[in-house]
Coordinates of N, CA, C and O in Angstrom, one line a residue:
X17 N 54.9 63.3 -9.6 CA 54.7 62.5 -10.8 C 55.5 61.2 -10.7 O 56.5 61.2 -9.9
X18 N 55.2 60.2 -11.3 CA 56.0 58.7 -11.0 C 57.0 58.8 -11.6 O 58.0 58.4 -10.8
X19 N 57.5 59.2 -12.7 CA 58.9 59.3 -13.0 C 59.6 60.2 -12.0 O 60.5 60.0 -11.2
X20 N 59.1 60.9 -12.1 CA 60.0 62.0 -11.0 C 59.8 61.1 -9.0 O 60.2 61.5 -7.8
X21 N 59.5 60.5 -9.2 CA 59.5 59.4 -7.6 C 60.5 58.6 -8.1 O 61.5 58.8 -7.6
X22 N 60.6 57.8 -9.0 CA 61.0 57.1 -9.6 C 62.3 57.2 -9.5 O 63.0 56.2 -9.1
X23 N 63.0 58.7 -9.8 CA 64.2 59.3 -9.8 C 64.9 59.0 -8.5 O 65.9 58.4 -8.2
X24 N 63.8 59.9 -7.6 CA 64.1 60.0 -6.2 C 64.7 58.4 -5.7 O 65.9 58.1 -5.4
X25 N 63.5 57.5 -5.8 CA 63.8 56.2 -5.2 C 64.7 55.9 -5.5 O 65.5 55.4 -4.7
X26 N 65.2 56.1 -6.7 CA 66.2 55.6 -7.5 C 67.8 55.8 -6.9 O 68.8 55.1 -7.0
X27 N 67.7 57.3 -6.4 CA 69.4 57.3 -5.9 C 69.2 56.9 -3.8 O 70.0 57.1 -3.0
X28 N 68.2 56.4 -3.6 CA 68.1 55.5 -2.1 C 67.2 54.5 -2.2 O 66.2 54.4 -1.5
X29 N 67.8 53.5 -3.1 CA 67.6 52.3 -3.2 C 67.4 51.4 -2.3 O 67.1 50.2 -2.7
X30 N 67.6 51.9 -0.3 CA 67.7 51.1 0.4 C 66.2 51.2 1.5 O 65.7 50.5 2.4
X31 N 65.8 52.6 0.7 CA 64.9 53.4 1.5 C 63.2 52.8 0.3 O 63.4 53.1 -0.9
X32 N 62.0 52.2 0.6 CA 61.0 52.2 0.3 C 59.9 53.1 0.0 O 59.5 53.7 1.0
X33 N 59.3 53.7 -1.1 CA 58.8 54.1 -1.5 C 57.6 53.8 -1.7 O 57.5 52.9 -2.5
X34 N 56.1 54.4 -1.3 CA 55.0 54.5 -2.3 C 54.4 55.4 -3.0 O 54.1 56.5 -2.6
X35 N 54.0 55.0 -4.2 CA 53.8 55.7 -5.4 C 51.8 56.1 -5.1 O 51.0 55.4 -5.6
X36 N 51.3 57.4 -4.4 CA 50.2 57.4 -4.3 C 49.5 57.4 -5.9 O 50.1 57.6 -6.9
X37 N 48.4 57.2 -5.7 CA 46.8 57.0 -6.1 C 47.7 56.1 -7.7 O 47.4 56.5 -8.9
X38 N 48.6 54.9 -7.7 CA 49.5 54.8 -8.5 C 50.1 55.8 -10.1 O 50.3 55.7 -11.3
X39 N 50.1 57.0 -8.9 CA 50.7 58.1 -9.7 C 50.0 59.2 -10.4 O 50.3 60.3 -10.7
X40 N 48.5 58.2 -10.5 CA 47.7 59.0 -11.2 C 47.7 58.7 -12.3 O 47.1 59.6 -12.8
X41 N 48.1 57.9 -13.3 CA 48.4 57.9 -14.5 C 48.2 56.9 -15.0 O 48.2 56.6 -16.2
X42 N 47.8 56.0 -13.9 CA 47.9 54.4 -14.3 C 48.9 53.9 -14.9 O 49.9 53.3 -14.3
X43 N 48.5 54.1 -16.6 CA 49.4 53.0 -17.1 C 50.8 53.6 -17.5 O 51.8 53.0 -17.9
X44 N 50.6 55.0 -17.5 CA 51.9 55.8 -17.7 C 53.1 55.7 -16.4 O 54.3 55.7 -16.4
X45 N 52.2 55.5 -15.3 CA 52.9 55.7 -13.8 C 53.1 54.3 -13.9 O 54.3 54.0 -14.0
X46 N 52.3 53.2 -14.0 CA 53.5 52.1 -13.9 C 54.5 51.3 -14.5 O 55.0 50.2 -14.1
X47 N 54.5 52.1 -15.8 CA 55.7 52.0 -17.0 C 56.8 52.8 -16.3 O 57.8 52.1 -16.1
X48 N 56.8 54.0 -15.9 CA 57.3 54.8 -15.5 C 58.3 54.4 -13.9 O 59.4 54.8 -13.5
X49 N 57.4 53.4 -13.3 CA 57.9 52.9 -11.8 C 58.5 51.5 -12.3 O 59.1 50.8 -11.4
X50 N 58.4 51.2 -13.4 CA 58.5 49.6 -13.4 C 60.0 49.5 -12.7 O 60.0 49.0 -11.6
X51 N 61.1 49.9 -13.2 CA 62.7 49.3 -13.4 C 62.9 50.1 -11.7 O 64.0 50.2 -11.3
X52 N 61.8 50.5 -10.9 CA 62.5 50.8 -9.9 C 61.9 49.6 -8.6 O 60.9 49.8 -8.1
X53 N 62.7 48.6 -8.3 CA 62.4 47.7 -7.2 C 61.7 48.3 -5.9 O 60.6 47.9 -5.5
X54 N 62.5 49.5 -5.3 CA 61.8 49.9 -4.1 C 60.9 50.8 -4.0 O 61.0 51.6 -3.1
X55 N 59.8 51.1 -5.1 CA 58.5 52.5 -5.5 C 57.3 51.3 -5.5 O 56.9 50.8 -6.5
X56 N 56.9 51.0 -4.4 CA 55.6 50.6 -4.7 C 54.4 51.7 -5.4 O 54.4 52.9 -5.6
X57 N 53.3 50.4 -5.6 CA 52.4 51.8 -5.9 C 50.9 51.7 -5.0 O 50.8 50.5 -5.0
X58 N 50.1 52.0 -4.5 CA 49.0 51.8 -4.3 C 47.7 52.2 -4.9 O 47.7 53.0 -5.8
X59 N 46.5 51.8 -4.6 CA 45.6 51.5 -5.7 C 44.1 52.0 -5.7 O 43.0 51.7 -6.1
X60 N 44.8 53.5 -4.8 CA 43.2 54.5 -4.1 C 43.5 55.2 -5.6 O 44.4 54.9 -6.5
X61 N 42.5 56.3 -5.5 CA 42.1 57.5 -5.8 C 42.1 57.9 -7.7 O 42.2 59.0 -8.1
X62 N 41.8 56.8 -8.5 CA 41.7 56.7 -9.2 C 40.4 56.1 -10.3 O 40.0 55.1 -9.7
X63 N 39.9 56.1 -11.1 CA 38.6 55.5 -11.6 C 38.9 54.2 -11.7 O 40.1 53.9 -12.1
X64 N 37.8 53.1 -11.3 CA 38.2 51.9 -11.1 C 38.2 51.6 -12.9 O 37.3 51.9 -13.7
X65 N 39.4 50.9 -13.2 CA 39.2 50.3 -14.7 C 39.7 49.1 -14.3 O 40.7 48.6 -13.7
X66 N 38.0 48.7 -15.2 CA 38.6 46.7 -15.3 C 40.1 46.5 -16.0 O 40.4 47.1 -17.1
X67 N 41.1 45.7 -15.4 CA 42.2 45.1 -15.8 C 43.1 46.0 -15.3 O 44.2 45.7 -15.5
X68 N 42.9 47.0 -14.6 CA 44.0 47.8 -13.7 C 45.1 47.1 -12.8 O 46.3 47.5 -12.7
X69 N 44.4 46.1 -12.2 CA 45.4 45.6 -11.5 C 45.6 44.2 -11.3 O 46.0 43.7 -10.3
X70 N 45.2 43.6 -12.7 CA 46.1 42.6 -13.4 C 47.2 43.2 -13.8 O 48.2 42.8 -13.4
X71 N 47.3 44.5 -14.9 CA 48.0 45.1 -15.7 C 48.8 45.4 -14.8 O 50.0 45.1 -15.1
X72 N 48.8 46.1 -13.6 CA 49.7 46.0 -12.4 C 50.7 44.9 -11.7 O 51.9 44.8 -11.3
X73 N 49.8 44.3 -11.7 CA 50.9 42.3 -11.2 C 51.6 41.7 -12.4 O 52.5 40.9 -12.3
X74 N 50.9 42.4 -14.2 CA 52.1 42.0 -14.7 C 53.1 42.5 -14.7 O 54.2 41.9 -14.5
X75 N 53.0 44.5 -15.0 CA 53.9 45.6 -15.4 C 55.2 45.4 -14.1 O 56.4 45.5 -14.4
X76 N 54.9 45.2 -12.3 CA 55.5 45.9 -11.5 C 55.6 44.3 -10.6 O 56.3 44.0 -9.6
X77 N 54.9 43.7 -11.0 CA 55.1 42.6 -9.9 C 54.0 42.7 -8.4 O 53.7 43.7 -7.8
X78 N 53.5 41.4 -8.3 CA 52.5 41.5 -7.1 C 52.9 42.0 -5.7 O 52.2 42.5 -4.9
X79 N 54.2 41.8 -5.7 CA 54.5 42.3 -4.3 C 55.0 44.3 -4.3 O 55.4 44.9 -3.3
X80 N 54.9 44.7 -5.1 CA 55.2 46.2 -5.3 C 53.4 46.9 -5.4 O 53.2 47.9 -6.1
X81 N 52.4 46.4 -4.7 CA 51.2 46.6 -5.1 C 50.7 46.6 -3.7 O 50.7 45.6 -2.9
X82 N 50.3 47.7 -3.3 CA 49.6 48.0 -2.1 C 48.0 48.7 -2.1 O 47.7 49.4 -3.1
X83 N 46.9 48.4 -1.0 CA 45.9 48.3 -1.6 C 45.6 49.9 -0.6 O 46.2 50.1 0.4
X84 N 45.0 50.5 -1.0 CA 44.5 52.0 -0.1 C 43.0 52.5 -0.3 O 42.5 52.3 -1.4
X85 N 42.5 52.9 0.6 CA 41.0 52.9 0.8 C 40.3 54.2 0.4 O 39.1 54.3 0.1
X86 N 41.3 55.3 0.6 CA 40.9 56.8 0.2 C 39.7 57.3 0.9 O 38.8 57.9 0.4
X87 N 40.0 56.6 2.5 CA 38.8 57.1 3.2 C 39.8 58.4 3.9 O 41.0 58.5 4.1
X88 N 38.4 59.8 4.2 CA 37.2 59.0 4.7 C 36.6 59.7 3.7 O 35.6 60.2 4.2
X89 N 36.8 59.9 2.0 CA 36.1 59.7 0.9 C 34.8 58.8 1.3 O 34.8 58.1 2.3
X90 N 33.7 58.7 0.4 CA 32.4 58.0 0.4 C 33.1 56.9 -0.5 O 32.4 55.9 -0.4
X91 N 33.9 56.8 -1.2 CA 34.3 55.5 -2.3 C 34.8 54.1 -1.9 O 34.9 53.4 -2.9
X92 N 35.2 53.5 -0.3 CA 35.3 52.7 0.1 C 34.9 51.8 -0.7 O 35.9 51.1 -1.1
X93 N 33.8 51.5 -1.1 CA 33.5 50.2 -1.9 C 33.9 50.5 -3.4 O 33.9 49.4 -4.0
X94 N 34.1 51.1 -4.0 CA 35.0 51.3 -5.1 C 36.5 51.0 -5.2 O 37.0 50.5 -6.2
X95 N 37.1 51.4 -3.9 CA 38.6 51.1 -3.7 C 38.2 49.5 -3.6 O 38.4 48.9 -4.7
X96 N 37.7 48.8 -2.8 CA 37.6 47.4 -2.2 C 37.4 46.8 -3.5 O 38.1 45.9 -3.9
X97 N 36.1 47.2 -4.3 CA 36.1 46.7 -5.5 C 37.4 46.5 -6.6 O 37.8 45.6 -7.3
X98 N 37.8 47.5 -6.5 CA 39.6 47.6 -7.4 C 40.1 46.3 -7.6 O 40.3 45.8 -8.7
X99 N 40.4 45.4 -6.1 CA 41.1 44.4 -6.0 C 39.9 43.4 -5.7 O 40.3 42.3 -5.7
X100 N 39.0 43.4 -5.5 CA 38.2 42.2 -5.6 C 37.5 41.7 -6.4 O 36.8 40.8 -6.1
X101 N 37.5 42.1 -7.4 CA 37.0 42.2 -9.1 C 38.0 41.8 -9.9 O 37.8 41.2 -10.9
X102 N 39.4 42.3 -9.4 CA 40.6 41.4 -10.5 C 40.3 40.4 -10.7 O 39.7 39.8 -9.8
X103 N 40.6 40.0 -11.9 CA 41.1 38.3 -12.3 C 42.3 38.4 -11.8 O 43.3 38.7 -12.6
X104 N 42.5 38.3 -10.6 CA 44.1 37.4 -9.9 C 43.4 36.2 -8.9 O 42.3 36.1 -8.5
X105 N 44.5 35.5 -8.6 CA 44.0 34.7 -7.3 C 43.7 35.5 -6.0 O 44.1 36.6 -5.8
X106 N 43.0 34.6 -5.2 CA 42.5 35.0 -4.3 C 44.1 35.7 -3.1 O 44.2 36.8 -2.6
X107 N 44.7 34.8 -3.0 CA 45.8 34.9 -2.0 C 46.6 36.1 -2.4 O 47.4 36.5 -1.6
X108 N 46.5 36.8 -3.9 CA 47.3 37.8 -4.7 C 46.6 39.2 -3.8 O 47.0 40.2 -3.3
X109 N 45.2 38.4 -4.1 CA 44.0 39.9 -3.1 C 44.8 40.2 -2.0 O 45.4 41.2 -1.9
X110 N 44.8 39.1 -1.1 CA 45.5 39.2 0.2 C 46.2 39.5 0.8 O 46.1 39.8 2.0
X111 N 47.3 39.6 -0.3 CA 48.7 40.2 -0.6 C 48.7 41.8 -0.6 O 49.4 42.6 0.0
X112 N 47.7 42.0 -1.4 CA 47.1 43.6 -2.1 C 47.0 44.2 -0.6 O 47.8 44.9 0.0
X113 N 45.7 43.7 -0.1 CA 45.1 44.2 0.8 C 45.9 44.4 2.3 O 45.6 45.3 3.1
X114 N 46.9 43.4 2.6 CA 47.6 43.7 3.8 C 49.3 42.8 3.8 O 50.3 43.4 4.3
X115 N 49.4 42.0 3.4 CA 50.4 41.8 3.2 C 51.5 42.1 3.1 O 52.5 41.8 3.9
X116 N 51.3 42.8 1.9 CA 52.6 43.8 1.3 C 53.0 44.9 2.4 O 54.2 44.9 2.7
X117 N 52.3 45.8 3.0 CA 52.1 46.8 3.8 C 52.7 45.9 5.4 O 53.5 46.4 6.2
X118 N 52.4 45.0 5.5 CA 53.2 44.1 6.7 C 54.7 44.4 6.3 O 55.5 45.1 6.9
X119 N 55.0 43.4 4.9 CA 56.2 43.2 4.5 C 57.3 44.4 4.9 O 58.4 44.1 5.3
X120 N 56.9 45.7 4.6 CA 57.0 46.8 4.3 C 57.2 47.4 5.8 O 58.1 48.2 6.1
X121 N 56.1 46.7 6.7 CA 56.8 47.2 8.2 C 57.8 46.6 9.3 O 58.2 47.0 10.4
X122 N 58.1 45.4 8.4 CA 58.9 44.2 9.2 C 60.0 44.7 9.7 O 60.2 44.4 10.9
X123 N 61.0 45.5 8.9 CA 61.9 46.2 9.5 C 62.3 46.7 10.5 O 63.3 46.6 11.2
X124 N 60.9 47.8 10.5 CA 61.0 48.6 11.5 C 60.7 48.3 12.7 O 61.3 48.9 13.6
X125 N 59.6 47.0 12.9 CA 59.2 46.4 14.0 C 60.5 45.6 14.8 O 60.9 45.7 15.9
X126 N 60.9 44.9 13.6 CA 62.1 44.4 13.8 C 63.3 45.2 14.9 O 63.7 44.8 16.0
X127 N 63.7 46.8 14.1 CA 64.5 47.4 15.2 C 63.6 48.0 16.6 O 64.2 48.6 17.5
X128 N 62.5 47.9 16.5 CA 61.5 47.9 17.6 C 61.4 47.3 18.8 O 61.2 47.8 19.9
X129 N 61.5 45.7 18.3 CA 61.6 44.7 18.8 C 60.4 44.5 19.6 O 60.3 44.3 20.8
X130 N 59.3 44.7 18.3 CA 57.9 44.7 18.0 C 57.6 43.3 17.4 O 58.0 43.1 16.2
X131 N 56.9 42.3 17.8 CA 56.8 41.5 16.9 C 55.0 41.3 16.2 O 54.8 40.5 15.2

């Protein structure tokens, strides 16, 4: 449950977190994740509702927003649709879709010395 991730993230603050299918709850799970910086959420396995993830880029912030496909489910274009149907900017999609998930591996590549 997102509160109970929530918790967890909460006492390893240095360690990244994602919040699957964003919790399941939508709007309960990203009330629930908001005050924690490092619980992203991502944006599979749930019924697509118009304003989901606007309501997401306001509640949690665009960069705590990762986009997931829930293959190899038949709903690919359902997930795709999620974030290409928002009213956000286009470059916010971008963000959704691979960005964030970069951001998120920079680290590691980093001690890799992966570039």
């Amino acid at each position: 449950m997102p509160a109970e991730l929530a918790t967890v993230a909460a006492r390893f603050p240095k360690q990244q977190f994602i919040c699957a299918h964003a919790g399941g709850e939508r709007q309960c799970g990203l009330r629930a994740v908001r005050a924690t910086p490092n619980l992203l959420v991502e944006t599979f396995g749930f019924d697509a509702t118009a304003g989901f993830i606007e309501m997401a880029v306001r509640e949690i912030g665009l960069r705590r927003i990762v986009f997931g496909s829930h293959l190899p489910s038949p709903s690919l274009g359902t997930e795709l649709a999620k974030v290409t149907a928002a009213n956000i900017p286009a470059a916010a999609k971008k963000q959704i879709f691979g960005q964030n998930y970069r951001d998120l591996l920079k680290p590691i590549l980093k001690r890799r010395a992966i570039e």
